């Protein structure tokens, strides 16, 4: 089996992009309770492994203190 570092890189970039989109959506939709909502979504049994990875990354983004733009 060949390991393609570019494939891993593109997959990691896609994961980061989707996690950022998810965290922004949760902040817009739920405001201050976005982090709690993301943790609740993570407990769902029907979540795919990709969805779980995206939510875990989104939670990391939501845990960071937000900086004013």
GROMACS .gro file of N, CA and C in nm:
model
  207
    1UNK      N    1   0.084  -0.118   0.000
    1UNK     CA    2   0.000   0.000   0.000
    1UNK      C    3   0.089   0.124   0.000
    2UNK      N    4   0.063   0.212  -0.092
    2UNK     CA    5   0.139   0.336  -0.101
    2UNK      C    6   0.073   0.444  -0.018
    3UNK      N    7   0.154   0.521   0.049
    3UNK     CA    8   0.104   0.632   0.129
    3UNK      C    9   0.123   0.760   0.048
    4UNK      N   10   0.016   0.828   0.023
    4UNK     CA   11   0.021   0.951  -0.055
    4UNK      C   12   0.010   1.070   0.039
    5UNK      N   13   0.120   1.142   0.064
    5UNK     CA   14   0.114   1.254   0.158
    5UNK      C   15   0.025   1.368   0.109
    6UNK      N   16   0.014   1.384  -0.022
    6UNK     CA   17  -0.071   1.491  -0.075
    6UNK      C   18  -0.219   1.461  -0.048
    7UNK      N   19  -0.255   1.335  -0.054
    7UNK     CA   20  -0.393   1.296  -0.025
    7UNK      C   21  -0.425   1.324   0.121
    8UNK      N   22  -0.332   1.291   0.210
    8UNK     CA   23  -0.352   1.319   0.352
    8UNK      C   24  -0.362   1.469   0.378
    9UNK      N   25  -0.278   1.544   0.309
    9UNK     CA   26  -0.280   1.689   0.324
    9UNK      C   27  -0.414   1.747   0.279
   10UNK      N   28  -0.460   1.705   0.160
   10UNK     CA   29  -0.589   1.755   0.110
   10UNK      C   30  -0.704   1.714   0.201
   11UNK      N   31  -0.699   1.592   0.255
   11UNK     CA   32  -0.803   1.546   0.347
   11UNK      C   33  -0.803   1.630   0.475
   12UNK      N   34  -0.684   1.661   0.526
   12UNK     CA   35  -0.673   1.742   0.647
   12UNK      C   36  -0.725   1.884   0.622
   13UNK      N   37  -0.692   1.938   0.504
   13UNK     CA   38  -0.742   2.071   0.469
   13UNK      C   39  -0.894   2.072   0.458
   14UNK      N   40  -0.951   1.968   0.399
   14UNK     CA   41  -1.097   1.957   0.386
   14UNK      C   42  -1.161   1.946   0.524
   15UNK      N   43  -1.099   1.869   0.613
   15UNK     CA   44  -1.150   1.855   0.749
   15UNK      C   45  -1.150   1.990   0.820
   16UNK      N   46  -1.041   2.064   0.809
   16UNK     CA   47  -1.033   2.196   0.872
   16UNK      C   48  -1.139   2.291   0.816
   17UNK      N   49  -1.158   2.287   0.684
   17UNK     CA   50  -1.255   2.375   0.619
   17UNK      C   51  -1.397   2.344   0.666
   18UNK      N   52  -1.432   2.215   0.669
   18UNK     CA   53  -1.566   2.176   0.712
   18UNK      C   54  -1.589   2.204   0.860
   19UNK      N   55  -1.486   2.188   0.941
   19UNK     CA   56  -1.498   2.217   1.084
   19UNK      C   57  -1.519   2.367   1.106
   20UNK      N   58  -1.450   2.449   1.029
   20UNK     CA   59  -1.469   2.593   1.040
   20UNK      C   60  -1.612   2.632   1.000
   21UNK      N   61  -1.661   2.574   0.891
   21UNK     CA   62  -1.799   2.601   0.849
   21UNK      C   63  -1.899   2.558   0.955
   22UNK      N   64  -1.876   2.440   1.013
   22UNK     CA   65  -1.967   2.389   1.117
   22UNK      C   66  -1.965   2.478   1.241
   23UNK      N   67  -1.846   2.521   1.283
   23UNK     CA   68  -1.838   2.606   1.402
   23UNK      C   69  -1.904   2.741   1.377
   24UNK      N   70  -1.886   2.796   1.257
   24UNK     CA   71  -1.951   2.923   1.224
   24UNK      C   72  -2.102   2.908   1.221
   25UNK      N   73  -2.150   2.797   1.165
   25UNK     CA   74  -2.294   2.772   1.162
   25UNK      C   75  -2.349   2.762   1.305
   26UNK      N   76  -2.280   2.687   1.389
   26UNK     CA   77  -2.328   2.670   1.527
   26UNK      C   78  -2.328   2.802   1.603
   27UNK      N   79  -2.227   2.885   1.580
   27UNK     CA   80  -2.223   3.016   1.646
   27UNK      C   81  -2.338   3.104   1.600
   28UNK      N   82  -2.366   3.104   1.468
   28UNK     CA   83  -2.477   3.185   1.416
   28UNK      C   84  -2.611   3.134   1.468
   29UNK      N   85  -2.627   3.003   1.468
   29UNK     CA   86  -2.757   2.945   1.502
   29UNK      C   87  -2.784   2.945   1.652
   30UNK      N   88  -2.681   2.912   1.734
   30UNK     CA   89  -2.704   2.890   1.876
   30UNK      C   90  -2.636   2.992   1.967
   31UNK      N   91  -2.553   3.077   1.912
   31UNK     CA   92  -2.491   3.184   1.991
   31UNK      C   93  -2.404   3.131   2.103
   32UNK      N   94  -2.435   3.171   2.226
   32UNK     CA   95  -2.354   3.135   2.342
   32UNK      C   96  -2.359   2.986   2.375
   33UNK      N   97  -2.463   2.917   2.332
   33UNK     CA   98  -2.475   2.775   2.364
   33UNK      C   99  -2.423   2.684   2.252
   34UNK      N  100  -2.345   2.741   2.161
   34UNK     CA  101  -2.294   2.664   2.046
   34UNK      C  102  -2.205   2.549   2.090
   35UNK      N  103  -2.120   2.571   2.188
   35UNK     CA  104  -2.029   2.466   2.234
   35UNK      C  105  -2.107   2.350   2.297
   36UNK      N  106  -2.205   2.382   2.379
   36UNK     CA  107  -2.287   2.277   2.441
   36UNK      C  108  -2.365   2.200   2.335
   37UNK      N  109  -2.415   2.271   2.235
   37UNK     CA  110  -2.489   2.206   2.127
   37UNK      C  111  -2.399   2.113   2.048
   38UNK      N  112  -2.276   2.155   2.021
   38UNK     CA  113  -2.182   2.071   1.946
   38UNK      C  114  -2.149   1.945   2.026
   39UNK      N  115  -2.133   1.959   2.155
   39UNK     CA  116  -2.104   1.841   2.238
   39UNK      C  117  -2.223   1.746   2.241
   40UNK      N  118  -2.345   1.800   2.239
   40UNK     CA  119  -2.463   1.715   2.232
   40UNK      C  120  -2.470   1.641   2.099
   41UNK      N  121  -2.441   1.713   1.990
   41UNK     CA  122  -2.443   1.650   1.857
   41UNK      C  123  -2.340   1.538   1.849
   42UNK      N  124  -2.229   1.553   1.919
   42UNK     CA  125  -2.123   1.453   1.916
   42UNK      C  126  -2.167   1.322   1.980
   43UNK      N  127  -2.267   1.326   2.067
   43UNK     CA  128  -2.316   1.206   2.136
   43UNK      C  129  -2.415   1.125   2.052
   44UNK      N  130  -2.455   1.178   1.937
   44UNK     CA  131  -2.553   1.108   1.854
   44UNK      C  132  -2.497   0.975   1.804
   45UNK      N  133  -2.575   0.867   1.813
   45UNK     CA  134  -2.525   0.736   1.769
   45UNK      C  135  -2.519   0.720   1.617
   46UNK      N  136  -2.592   0.800   1.543
   46UNK     CA  137  -2.596   0.783   1.397
   46UNK      C  138  -2.491   0.868   1.325
   47UNK      N  139  -2.396   0.921   1.397
   47UNK     CA  140  -2.292   1.006   1.341
   47UNK      C  141  -2.186   0.921   1.272
   48UNK      N  142  -2.147   0.960   1.152
   48UNK     CA  143  -2.041   0.887   1.081
   48UNK      C  144  -1.905   0.924   1.140
   49UNK      N  145  -1.804   0.847   1.104
   49UNK     CA  146  -1.671   0.876   1.156
   49UNK      C  147  -1.621   1.011   1.103
   50UNK      N  148  -1.653   1.044   0.978
   50UNK     CA  149  -1.614   1.174   0.924
   50UNK      C  150  -1.686   1.286   0.997
   51UNK      N  151  -1.815   1.270   1.020
   51UNK     CA  152  -1.892   1.370   1.094
   51UNK      C  153  -1.841   1.387   1.235
   52UNK      N  154  -1.799   1.279   1.296
   52UNK     CA  155  -1.742   1.285   1.431
   52UNK      C  156  -1.612   1.365   1.430
   53UNK      N  157  -1.527   1.339   1.330
   53UNK     CA  158  -1.401   1.413   1.320
   53UNK      C  159  -1.426   1.562   1.298
   54UNK      N  160  -1.523   1.593   1.213
   54UNK     CA  161  -1.555   1.734   1.186
   54UNK      C  162  -1.605   1.801   1.314
   55UNK      N  163  -1.693   1.734   1.386
   55UNK     CA  164  -1.745   1.793   1.509
   55UNK      C  165  -1.637   1.809   1.615
   56UNK      N  166  -1.547   1.713   1.625
   56UNK     CA  167  -1.438   1.725   1.723
   56UNK      C  168  -1.350   1.845   1.691
   57UNK      N  169  -1.320   1.866   1.564
   57UNK     CA  170  -1.242   1.984   1.524
   57UNK      C  171  -1.321   2.112   1.546
   58UNK      N  172  -1.451   2.109   1.520
   58UNK     CA  173  -1.535   2.227   1.541
   58UNK      C  174  -1.540   2.262   1.690
   59UNK      N  175  -1.544   2.163   1.775
   59UNK     CA  176  -1.545   2.187   1.919
   59UNK      C  177  -1.414   2.253   1.962
   60UNK      N  178  -1.303   2.208   1.904
   60UNK     CA  179  -1.175   2.273   1.935
   60UNK      C  180  -1.177   2.420   1.895
   61UNK      N  181  -1.238   2.449   1.779
   61UNK     CA  182  -1.248   2.588   1.735
   61UNK      C  183  -1.340   2.669   1.825
   62UNK      N  184  -1.449   2.608   1.871
   62UNK     CA  185  -1.543   2.680   1.956
   62UNK      C  186  -1.486   2.703   2.096
   63UNK      N  187  -1.395   2.617   2.140
   63UNK     CA  188  -1.335   2.633   2.272
   63UNK      C  189  -1.235   2.747   2.278
   64UNK      N  190  -1.181   2.784   2.162
   64UNK     CA  191  -1.086   2.896   2.159
   64UNK      C  192  -1.160   3.025   2.191
   65UNK      N  193  -1.091   3.114   2.262
   65UNK     CA  194  -1.156   3.244   2.285
   65UNK      C  195  -1.166   3.321   2.154
   66UNK      N  196  -1.283   3.374   2.129
   66UNK     CA  197  -1.304   3.445   2.002
   66UNK      C  198  -1.238   3.583   2.010
   67UNK      N  199  -1.172   3.620   1.903
   67UNK     CA  200  -1.106   3.751   1.897
   67UNK      C  201  -1.190   3.842   1.810
   68UNK      N  202  -1.210   3.966   1.854
   68UNK     CA  203  -1.290   4.058   1.772
   68UNK      C  204  -1.216   4.091   1.643
   69UNK      N  205  -1.292   4.098   1.534
   69UNK     CA  206  -1.230   4.126   1.404
   69UNK      C  207  -1.227   4.274   1.374
   0.00000   0.00000   0.00000
